[in-house]
Coordinates of C-alpha atoms in Angstrom, one line a residue:
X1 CA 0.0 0.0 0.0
X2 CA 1.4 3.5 -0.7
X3 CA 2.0 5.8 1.8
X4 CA 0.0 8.4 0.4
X5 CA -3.0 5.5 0.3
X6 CA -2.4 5.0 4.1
X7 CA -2.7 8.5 5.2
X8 CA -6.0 9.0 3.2
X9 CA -7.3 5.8 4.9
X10 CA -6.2 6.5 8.4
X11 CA -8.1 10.4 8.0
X12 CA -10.8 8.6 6.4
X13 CA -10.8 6.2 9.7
X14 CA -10.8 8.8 12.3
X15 CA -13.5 10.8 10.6
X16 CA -15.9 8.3 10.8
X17 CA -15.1 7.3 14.0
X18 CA -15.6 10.7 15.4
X19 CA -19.0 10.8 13.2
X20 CA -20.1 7.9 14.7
X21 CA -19.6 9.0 18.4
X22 CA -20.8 12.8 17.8
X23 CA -24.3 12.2 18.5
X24 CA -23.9 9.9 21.6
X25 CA -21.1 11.6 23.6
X26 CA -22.7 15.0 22.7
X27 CA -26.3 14.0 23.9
X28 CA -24.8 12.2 27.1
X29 CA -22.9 15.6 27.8
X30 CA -26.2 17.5 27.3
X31 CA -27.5 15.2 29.5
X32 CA -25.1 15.1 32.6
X33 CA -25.4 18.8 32.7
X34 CA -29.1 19.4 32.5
X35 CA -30.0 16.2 34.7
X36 CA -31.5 17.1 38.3
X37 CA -30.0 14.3 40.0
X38 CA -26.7 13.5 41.9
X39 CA -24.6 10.4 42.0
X40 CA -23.5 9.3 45.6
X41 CA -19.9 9.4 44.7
X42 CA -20.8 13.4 43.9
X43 CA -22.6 14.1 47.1
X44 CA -19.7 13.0 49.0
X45 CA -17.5 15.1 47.1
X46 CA -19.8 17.9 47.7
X47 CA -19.7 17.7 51.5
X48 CA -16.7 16.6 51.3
X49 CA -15.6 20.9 49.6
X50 CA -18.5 22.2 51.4
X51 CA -20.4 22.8 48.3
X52 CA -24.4 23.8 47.6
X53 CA -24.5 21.4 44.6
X54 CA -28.7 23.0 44.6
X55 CA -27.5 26.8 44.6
X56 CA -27.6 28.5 41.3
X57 CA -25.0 31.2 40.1
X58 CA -24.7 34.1 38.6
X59 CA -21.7 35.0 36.5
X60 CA -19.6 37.0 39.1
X61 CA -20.5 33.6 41.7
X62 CA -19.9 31.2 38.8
X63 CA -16.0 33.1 38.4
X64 CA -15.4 33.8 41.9
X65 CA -15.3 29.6 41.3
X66 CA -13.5 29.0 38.7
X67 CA -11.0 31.6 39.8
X68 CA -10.6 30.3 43.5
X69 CA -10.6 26.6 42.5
X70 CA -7.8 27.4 40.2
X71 CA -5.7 29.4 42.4
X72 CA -6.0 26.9 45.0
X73 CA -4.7 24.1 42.0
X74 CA -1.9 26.5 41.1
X75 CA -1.2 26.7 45.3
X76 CA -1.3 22.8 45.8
X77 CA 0.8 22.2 42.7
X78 CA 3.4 24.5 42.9
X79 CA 3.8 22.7 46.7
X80 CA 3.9 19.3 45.6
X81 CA 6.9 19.8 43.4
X82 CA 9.0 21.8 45.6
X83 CA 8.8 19.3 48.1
X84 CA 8.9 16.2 46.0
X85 CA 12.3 15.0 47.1
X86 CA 10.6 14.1 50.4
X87 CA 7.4 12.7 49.2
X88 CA 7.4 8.8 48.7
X89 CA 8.0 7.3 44.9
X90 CA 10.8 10.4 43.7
X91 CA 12.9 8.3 42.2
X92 CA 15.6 9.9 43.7
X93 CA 14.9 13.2 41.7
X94 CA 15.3 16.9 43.6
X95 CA 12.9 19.0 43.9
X96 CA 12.0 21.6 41.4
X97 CA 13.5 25.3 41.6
X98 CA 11.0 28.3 42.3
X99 CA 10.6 29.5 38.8
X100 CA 10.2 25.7 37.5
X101 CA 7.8 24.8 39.9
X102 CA 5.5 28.1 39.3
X103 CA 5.8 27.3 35.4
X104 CA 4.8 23.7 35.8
X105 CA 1.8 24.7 38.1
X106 CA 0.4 27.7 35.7
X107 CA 0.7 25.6 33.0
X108 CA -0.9 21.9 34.2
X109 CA -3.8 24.0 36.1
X110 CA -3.9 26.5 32.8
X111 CA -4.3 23.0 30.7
X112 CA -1.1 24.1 28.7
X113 CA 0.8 21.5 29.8
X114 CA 3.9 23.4 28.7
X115 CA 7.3 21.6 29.5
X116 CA 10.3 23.4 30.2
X117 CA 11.3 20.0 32.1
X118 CA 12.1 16.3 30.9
X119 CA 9.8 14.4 32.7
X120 CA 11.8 11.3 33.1
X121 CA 14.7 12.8 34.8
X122 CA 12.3 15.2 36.7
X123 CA 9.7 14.0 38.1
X124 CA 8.9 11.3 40.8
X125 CA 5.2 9.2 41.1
X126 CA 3.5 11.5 43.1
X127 CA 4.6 14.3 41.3
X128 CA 3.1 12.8 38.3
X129 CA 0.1 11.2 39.6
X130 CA -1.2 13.5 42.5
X131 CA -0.1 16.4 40.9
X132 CA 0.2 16.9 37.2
X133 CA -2.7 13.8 36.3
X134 CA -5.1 15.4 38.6
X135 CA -4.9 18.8 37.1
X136 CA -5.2 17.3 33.7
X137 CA -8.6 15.8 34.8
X138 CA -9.7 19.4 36.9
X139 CA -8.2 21.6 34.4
X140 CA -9.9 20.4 31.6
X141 CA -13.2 19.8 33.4
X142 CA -12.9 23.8 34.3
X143 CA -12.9 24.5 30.3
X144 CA -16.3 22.7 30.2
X145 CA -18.2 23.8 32.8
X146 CA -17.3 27.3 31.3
X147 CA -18.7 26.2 27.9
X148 CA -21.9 25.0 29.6
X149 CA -22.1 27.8 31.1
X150 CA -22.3 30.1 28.2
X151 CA -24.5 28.0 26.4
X152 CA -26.8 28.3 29.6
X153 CA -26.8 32.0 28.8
X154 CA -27.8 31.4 25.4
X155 CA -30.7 28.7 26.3
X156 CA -32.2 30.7 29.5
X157 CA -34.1 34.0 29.3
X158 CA -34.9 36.8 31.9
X159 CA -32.3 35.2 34.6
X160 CA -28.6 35.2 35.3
X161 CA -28.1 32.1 36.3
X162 CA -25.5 29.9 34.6
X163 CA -25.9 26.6 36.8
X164 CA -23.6 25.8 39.8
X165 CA -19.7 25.5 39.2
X166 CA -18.7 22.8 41.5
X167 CA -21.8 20.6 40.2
X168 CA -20.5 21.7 36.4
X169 CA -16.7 20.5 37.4
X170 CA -17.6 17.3 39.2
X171 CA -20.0 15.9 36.7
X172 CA -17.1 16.7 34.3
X173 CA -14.7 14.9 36.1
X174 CA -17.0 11.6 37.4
X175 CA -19.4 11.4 34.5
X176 CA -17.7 12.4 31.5
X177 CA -13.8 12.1 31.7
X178 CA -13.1 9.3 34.2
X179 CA -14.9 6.9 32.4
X180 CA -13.6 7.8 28.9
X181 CA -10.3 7.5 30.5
X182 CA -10.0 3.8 32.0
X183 CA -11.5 2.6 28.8
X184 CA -8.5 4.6 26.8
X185 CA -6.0 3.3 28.7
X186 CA -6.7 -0.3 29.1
X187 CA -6.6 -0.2 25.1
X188 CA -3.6 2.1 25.6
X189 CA -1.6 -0.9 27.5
X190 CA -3.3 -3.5 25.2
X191 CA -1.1 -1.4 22.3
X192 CA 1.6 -1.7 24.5
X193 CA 1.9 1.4 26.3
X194 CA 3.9 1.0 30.2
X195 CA 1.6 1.4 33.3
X196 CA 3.4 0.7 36.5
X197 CA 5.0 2.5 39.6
X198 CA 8.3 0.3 39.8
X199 CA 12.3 1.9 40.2
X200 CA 14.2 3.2 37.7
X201 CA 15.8 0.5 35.9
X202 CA 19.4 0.4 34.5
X203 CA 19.8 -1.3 31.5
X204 CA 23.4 -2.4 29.2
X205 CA 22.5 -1.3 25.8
X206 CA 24.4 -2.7 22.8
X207 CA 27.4 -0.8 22.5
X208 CA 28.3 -1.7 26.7
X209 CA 27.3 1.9 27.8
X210 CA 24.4 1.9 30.6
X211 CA 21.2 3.7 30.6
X212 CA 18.1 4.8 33.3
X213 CA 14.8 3.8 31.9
X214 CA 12.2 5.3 34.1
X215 CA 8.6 3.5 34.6
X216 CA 5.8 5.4 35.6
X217 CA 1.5 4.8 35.4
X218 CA 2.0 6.5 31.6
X219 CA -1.0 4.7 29.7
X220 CA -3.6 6.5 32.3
X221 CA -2.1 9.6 32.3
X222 CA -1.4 9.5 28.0
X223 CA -5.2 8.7 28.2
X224 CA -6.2 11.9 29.6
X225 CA -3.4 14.3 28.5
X226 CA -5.2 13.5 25.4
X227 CA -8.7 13.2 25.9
X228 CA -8.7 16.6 28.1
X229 CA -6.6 18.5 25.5
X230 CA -3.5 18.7 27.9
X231 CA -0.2 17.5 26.6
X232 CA 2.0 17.2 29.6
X233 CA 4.1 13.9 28.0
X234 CA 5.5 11.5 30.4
X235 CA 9.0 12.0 28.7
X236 CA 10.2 14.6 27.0
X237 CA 9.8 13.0 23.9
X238 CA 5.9 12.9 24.4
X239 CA 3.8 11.0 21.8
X240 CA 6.8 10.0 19.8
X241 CA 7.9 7.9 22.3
X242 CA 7.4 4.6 22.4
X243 CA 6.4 3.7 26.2
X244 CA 3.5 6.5 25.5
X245 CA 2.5 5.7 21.8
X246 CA 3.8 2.6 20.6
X247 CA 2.6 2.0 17.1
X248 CA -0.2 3.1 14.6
X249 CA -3.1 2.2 16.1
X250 CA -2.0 3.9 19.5
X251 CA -1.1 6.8 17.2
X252 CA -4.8 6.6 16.1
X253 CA -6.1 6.2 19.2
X254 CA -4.8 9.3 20.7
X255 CA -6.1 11.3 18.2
X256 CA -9.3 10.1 18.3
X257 CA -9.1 11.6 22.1
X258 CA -7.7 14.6 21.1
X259 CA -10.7 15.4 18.9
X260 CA -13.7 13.6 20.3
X261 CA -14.8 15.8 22.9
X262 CA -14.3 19.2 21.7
X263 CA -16.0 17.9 17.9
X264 CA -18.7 16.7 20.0
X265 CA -19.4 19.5 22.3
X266 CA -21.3 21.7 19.4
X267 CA -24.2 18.7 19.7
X268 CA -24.4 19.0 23.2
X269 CA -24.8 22.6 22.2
X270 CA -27.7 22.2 20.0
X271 CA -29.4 19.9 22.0
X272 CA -29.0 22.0 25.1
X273 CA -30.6 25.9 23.2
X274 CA -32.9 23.0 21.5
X275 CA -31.6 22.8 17.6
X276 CA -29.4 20.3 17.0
X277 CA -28.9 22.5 13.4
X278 CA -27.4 25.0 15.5
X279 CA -24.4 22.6 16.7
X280 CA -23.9 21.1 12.8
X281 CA -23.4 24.4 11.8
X282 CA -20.2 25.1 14.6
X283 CA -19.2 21.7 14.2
X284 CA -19.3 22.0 10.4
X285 CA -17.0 25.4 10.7
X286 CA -14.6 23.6 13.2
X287 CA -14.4 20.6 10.4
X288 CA -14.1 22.6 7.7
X289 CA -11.0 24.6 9.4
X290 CA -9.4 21.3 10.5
X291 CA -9.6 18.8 7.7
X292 CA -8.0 22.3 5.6
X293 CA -5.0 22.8 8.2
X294 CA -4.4 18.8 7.3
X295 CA -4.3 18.8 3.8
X296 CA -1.8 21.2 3.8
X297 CA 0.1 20.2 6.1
X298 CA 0.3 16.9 4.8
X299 CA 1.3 17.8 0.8
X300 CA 3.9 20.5 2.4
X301 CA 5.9 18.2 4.2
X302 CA 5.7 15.5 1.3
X303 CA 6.6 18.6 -1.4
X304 CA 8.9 19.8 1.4
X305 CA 12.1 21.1 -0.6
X306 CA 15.3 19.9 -0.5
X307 CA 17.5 16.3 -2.3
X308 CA 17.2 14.8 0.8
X309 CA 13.6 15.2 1.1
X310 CA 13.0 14.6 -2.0
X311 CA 14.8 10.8 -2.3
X312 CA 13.4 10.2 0.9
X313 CA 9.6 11.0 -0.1
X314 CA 9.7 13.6 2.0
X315 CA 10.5 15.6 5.1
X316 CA 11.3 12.9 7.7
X317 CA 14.0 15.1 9.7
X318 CA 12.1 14.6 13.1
X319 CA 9.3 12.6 12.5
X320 CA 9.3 8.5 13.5
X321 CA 9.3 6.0 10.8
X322 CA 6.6 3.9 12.2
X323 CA 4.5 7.3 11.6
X324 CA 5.8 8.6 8.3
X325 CA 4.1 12.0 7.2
X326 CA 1.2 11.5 7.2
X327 CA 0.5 10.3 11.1
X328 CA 2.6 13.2 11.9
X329 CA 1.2 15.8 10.2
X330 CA -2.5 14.6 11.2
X331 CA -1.1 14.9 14.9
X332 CA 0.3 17.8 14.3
X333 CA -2.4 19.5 13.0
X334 CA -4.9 18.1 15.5
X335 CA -2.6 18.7 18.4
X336 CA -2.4 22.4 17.5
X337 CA -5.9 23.1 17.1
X338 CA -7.0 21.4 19.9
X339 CA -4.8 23.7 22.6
X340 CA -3.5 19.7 23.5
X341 CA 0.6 20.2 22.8
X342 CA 0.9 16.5 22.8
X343 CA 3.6 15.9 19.6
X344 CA 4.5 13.0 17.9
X345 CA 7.2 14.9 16.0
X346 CA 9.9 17.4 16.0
X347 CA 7.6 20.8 15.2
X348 CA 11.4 22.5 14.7
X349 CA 11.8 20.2 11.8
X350 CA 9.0 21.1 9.9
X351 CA 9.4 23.5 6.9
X352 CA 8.7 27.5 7.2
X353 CA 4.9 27.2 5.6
X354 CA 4.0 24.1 7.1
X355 CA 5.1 25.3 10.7
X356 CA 3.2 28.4 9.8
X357 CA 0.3 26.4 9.6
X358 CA 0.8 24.9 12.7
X359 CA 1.4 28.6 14.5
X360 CA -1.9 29.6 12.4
X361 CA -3.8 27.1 14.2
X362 CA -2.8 28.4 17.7
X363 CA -3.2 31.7 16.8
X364 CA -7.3 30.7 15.9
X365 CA -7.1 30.5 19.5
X366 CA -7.7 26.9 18.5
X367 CA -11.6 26.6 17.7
X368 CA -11.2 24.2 14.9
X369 CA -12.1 22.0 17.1
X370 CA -10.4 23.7 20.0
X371 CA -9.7 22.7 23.7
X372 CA -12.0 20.4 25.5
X373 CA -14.9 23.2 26.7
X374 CA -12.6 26.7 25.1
X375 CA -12.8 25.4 21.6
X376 CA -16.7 25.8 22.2
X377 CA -17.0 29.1 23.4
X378 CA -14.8 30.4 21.4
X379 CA -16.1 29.6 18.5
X380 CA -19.6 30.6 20.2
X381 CA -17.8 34.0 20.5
X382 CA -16.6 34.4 17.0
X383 CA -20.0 33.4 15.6
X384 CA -21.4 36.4 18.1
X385 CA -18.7 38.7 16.0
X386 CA -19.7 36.8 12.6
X387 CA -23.5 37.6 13.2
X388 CA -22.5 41.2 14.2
X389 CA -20.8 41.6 11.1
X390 CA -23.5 40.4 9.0
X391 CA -25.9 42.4 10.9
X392 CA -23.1 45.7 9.9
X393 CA -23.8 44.6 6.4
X394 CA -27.8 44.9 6.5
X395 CA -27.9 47.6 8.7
X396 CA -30.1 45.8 11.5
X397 CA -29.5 44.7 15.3
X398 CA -27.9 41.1 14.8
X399 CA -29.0 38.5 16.8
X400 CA -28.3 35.0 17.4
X401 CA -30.3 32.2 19.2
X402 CA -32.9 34.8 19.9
X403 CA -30.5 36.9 21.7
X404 CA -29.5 40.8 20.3
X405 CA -26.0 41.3 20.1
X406 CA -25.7 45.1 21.4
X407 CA -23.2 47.1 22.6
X408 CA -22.6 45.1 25.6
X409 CA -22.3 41.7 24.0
X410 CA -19.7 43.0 21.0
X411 CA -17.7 44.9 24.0
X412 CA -17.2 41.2 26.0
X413 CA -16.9 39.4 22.5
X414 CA -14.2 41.9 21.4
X415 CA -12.1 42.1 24.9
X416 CA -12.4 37.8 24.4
X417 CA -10.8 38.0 21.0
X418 CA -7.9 40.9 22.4
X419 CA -6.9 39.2 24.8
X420 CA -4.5 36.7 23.6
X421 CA -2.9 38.0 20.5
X422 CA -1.6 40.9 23.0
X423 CA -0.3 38.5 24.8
X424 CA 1.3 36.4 21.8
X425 CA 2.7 39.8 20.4
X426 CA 4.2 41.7 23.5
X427 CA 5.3 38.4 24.3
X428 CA 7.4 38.0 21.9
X429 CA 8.4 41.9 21.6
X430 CA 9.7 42.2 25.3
X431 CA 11.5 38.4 24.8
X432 CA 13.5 39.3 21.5
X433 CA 13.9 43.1 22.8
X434 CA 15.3 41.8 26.1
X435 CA 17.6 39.3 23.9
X436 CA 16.1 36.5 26.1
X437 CA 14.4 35.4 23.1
X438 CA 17.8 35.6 20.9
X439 CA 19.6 33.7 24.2
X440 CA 17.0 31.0 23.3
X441 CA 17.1 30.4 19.9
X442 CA 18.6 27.2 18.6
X443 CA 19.0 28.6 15.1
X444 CA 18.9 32.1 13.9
X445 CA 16.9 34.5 11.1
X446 CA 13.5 34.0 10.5
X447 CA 13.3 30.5 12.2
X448 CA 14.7 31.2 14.9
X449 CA 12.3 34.0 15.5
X450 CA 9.7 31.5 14.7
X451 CA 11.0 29.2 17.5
X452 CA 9.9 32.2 20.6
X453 CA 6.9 33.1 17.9
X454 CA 5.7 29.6 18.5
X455 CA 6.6 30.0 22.5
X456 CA 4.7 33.1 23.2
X457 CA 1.9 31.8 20.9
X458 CA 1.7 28.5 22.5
X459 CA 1.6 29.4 25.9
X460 CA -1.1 32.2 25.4
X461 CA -3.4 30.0 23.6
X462 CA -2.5 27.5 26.0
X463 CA -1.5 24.8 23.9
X464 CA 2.1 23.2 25.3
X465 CA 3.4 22.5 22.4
X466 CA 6.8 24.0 20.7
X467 CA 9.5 24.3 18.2
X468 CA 11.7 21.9 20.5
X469 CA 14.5 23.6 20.0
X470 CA 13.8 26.7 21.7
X471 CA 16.0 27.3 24.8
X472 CA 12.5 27.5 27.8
X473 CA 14.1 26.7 30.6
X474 CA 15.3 30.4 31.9
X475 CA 14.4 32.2 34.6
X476 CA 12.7 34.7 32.4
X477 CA 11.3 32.3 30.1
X478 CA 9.4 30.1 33.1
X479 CA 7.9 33.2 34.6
X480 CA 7.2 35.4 31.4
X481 CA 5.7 31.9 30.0
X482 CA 4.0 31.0 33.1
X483 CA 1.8 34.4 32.7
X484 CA 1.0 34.3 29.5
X485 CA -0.2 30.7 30.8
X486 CA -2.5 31.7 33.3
X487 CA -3.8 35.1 31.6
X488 CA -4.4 33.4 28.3
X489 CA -6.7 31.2 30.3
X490 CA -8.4 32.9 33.2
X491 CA -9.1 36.9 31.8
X492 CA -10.9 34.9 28.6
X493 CA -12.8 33.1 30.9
X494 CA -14.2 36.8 32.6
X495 CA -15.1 37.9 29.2
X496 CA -17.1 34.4 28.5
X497 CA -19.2 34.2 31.7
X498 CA -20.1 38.4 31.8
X499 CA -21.4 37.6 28.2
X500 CA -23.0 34.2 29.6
X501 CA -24.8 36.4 32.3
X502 CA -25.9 39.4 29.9
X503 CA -27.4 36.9 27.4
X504 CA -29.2 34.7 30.5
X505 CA -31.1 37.9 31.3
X506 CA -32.5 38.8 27.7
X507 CA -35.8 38.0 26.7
X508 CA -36.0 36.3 23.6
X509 CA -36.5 38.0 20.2
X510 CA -39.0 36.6 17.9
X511 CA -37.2 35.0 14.2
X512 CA -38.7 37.1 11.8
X513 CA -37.7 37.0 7.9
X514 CA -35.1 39.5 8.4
X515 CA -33.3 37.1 10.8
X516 CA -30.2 35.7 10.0
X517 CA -30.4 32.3 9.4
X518 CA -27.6 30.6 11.6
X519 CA -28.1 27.0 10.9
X520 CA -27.5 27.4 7.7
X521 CA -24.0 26.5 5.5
X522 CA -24.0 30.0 4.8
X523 CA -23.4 31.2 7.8
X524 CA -21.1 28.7 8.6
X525 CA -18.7 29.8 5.6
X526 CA -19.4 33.5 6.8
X527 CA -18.2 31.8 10.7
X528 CA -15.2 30.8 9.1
X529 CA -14.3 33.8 6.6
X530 CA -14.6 36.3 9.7
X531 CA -12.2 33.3 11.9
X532 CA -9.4 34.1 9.0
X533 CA -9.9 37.2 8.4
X534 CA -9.3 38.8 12.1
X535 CA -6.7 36.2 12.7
X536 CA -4.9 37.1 9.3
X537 CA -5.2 41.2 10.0
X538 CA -4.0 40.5 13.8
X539 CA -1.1 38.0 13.1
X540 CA 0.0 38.6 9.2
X541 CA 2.7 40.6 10.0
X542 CA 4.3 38.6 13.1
X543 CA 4.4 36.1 10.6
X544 CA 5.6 37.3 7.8
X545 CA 8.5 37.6 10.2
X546 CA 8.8 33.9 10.8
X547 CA 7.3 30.9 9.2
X548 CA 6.8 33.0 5.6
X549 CA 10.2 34.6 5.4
X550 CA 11.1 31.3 5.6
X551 CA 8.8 29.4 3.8
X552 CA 9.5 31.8 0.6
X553 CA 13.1 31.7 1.0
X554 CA 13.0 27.9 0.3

């Protein structure tokens, strides 16, 4: 079979696979988070926090939650791996320096998962398990209760209440991630991924040199790295290793988690405002977006320039042979748009346009299909700016879901879409200014400004993932980083819910024949033109700086 045969297959695989679960998962999400009932395991967790699972919230309630649960996450993290030289299971390892440690924490509880660490010679079992595994099951169970939140505000009228944040998170975690999880990583281990807690073993290799192979419970936590958009790897090598993804159909597999909750959110969407049409129509814009980012991709690494390329088929610096280019540019791309920074290759290594994709899809601020719960809303936010626009263009109040868009909405929708491209682009002015971005740079010109590009962009959009070869682990880098980490996440989030709130108390506005039609597939190309074109106007020029220069000069 021919390569290029394989890769069409294995897309064509995973698209139906995901088609095939859209409906279930998205109705069973709808369903745990407009159910009236409480599982015991929840009640005890309830009393257990000393939380009103029955008392409803308004948005400044609803993000005096999120907030305090997250600082308290950042608090508990940032503890553990300072002291984890004296916790049991170590493995010997010391415990990590200030500016490390506060890093790590913004950017597990931030669901980044940004490493300026290799995990094998860093961190010890606890570390791992009670610290960074738990915040990839909380963090990304924050991101959805802050979608279901805003669609509340879209589906209630005359009321500002958006639900109850600690009922929102727990569900998440019990009813919708946990159980996904065991069953990915029991297939994980069938593939042949390592799950265990034993010493670090020391090994003769070939050549009569020694080496430290660290174990660690990796299947479960590659499970829901992936399946909550994280990314934190195990090893520094993350998904191109092969104790965390050992062959294609583990390669497969992890992708399928990447994308199956944030491609099946837009149902429980529709189902939850009451028109399923609603949710094609996001889900058909996030679809459209992706399968476009891997296409091309794919025929840029396999035209990638160069003899070497060329006899060997194409680009392969950095990629694994048991993936080839296609498998790692379907990763890539997926991994990029989903804020998950799981990689499966070296992103360095791919050429200038083909990285520039990659940057492109961060700098979406990864709607296409996003993170688990902020690929959602922010695609329900640029469709709030898409029906603004249209309503510019006919000279009437837009509206959308029965809601009017007024002055107040477009302010929160506009402050939501500021917020991270002035972090990705003072970012990376105050790093190269400084020269701590030069300091970093494993090569020089145009990629190697594409390199703390990719940094600043990364962690603002919080993704985790990176041109490998940028220098991270600074003093500067781990602190600047770590901001952009937790403001990229949290001051969104206040945006979201104060535009969850002013919708909730609307009343609804009659459809008339003047309404624009948002189930439709125009509006979903007019959802994805207005995506490309703010992105283009905001980021064209950072980067023609990078990934173009670079990609023309080829």
């Amino acid at each position: 079979m021919s390569p290029v045969l394989a890769d069409v297959l294995q897309v064509t695989a995973l698209i139906v696979a995901l088609a095939l679960v859209h409906r279930p998962l998205g109705d069973h999400m709808a369903a745990v988070f407009s159910s009236g009932k409480h599982l015991r395991v929840e009640k005890w967790i309830y009393r257990t926090v000393g939380a009103n699972p029955g008392t409803e919230m308004r948005w400044p309630a609803y993000l005096r939650g999120v907030l305090a649960f997250s600082a308290m996450s950042v608090l508990f993290l940032y503890l553990i791996l300072r002291i984890q030289d004296d916790l049991p299971g170590s493995l010997g390892f010391a415990a990590i320096t200030p500016d490390q440690a506060f890093n790590t924490a913004a950017s597990f509880v931030s669901n980044t998962n940004w490493q300026s660490y290799s995990g094998e010679s860093s961190m010890g079992h606890v570390a791992q398990t009670a610290g960074l595994a738990v915040q990839n099951f909380v963090s990304a169970a924050v991101g959805i209760a802050v979608a279901v939140a805003l669609v509340r505000g879209f589906a209630r009228s005359r009321t500002g209440e958006l639900g109850n944040f600690w009922t929102d998170l727990v569900r998440g975690v019990v009813r919708i991630l946990i159980p996904i999880s065991v069953v990915a990583a029991i297939l994980l281990v069938a593939a042949g991924a390592i799950q265990n807690f034993a010493g670090i073993h020391e090994i003769t290799t070939i050549t009569g040199q020694t080496q430290s192979i660290s174990p660690g419970a990796v299947a479960s936590q590659e499970a829901i790295k992936d399946l909550g958009t994280n990314g934190g790897g195990y090893f520094n090598a993350n998904s191109s290793h092969p104790f965390e993804n050992p062959n294609g159909f583990s390669n497969l597999l992890t992708i399928f988690l990447l994308l199956v909750i944030p491609f099946s959110l837009p149902r429980t969407f529709g189902k939850m405002v009451g028109s399923v049409k609603q949710g094609y129509a996001i889900v058909g814009a996030m679809a459209t977006i992706w399968f476009v980012g891997v296409v091309l991709v794919t025929w840029l690494e396999y035209a990638h320039p160069g003899t070497a390329s060329q006899l060997a088929g194409g680009a392969m610096e950095g990629k694994e042979q048991r993936f080839g280019e296609g498998a790692s540019s379907l990763f890539s791309v997926s991994t990029t748009m989903t804020s998950t920074g799981s990689v499966n290759s070296f992103h360095d290594s791919f050429g200038g346009l083909s990285g520039g994709v990659l940057l492109l899809g961060m700098m979406l601020g990864e709607i296409a299909p996003g993170g688990v719960g902020s690929g959602l809303y922010g695609m329900l936010i640029m469709a709030v700016i898409a029906v603004f626009l249209a309503g510019l263009m006919v000279g009437r109040t837009p509206e959308y879901l029965g809601k009017k868009i007024g002055t107040r909405e477009i302010k929160f929708a506009a402050c939501y879409i500021l917020v991270t491209p002035a972090l990705v682009l003072i970012g990376t002015a105050v790093a190269m200014a400084t020269g701590h971005g030069e300091s970093s740079m494993t090569n020089t010109g145009a990629h190697g400004f594409s390199e703390v590009l990719y940094a600043y962009t990364s962690a603002s959009n919080n993704n985790g993932s990176a041109f490998a070869g940028f220098g991270a682990n600074t003093g500067f880098h781990n602190t600047a980083l770590g901001l952009c980490m937790l403001l990229g996440r949290f001051l969104p989030m206040v945006f979201v819910l104060a535009l969850a709130g002013s919708l909730a108390e609307q009343k609804p506005v009659p459809a008339t024949a003047g309404t624009l039609q948002t189930e439709k597939p125009l509006f979903t190309g007019l959802l994805v033109g207005s995506i490309m074109i703010i992105t283009g106007l905001t980021f064209f020029p950072a980067l023609a700086l990078g990934p173009l220069a670079e990609g023309l000069a080829s």
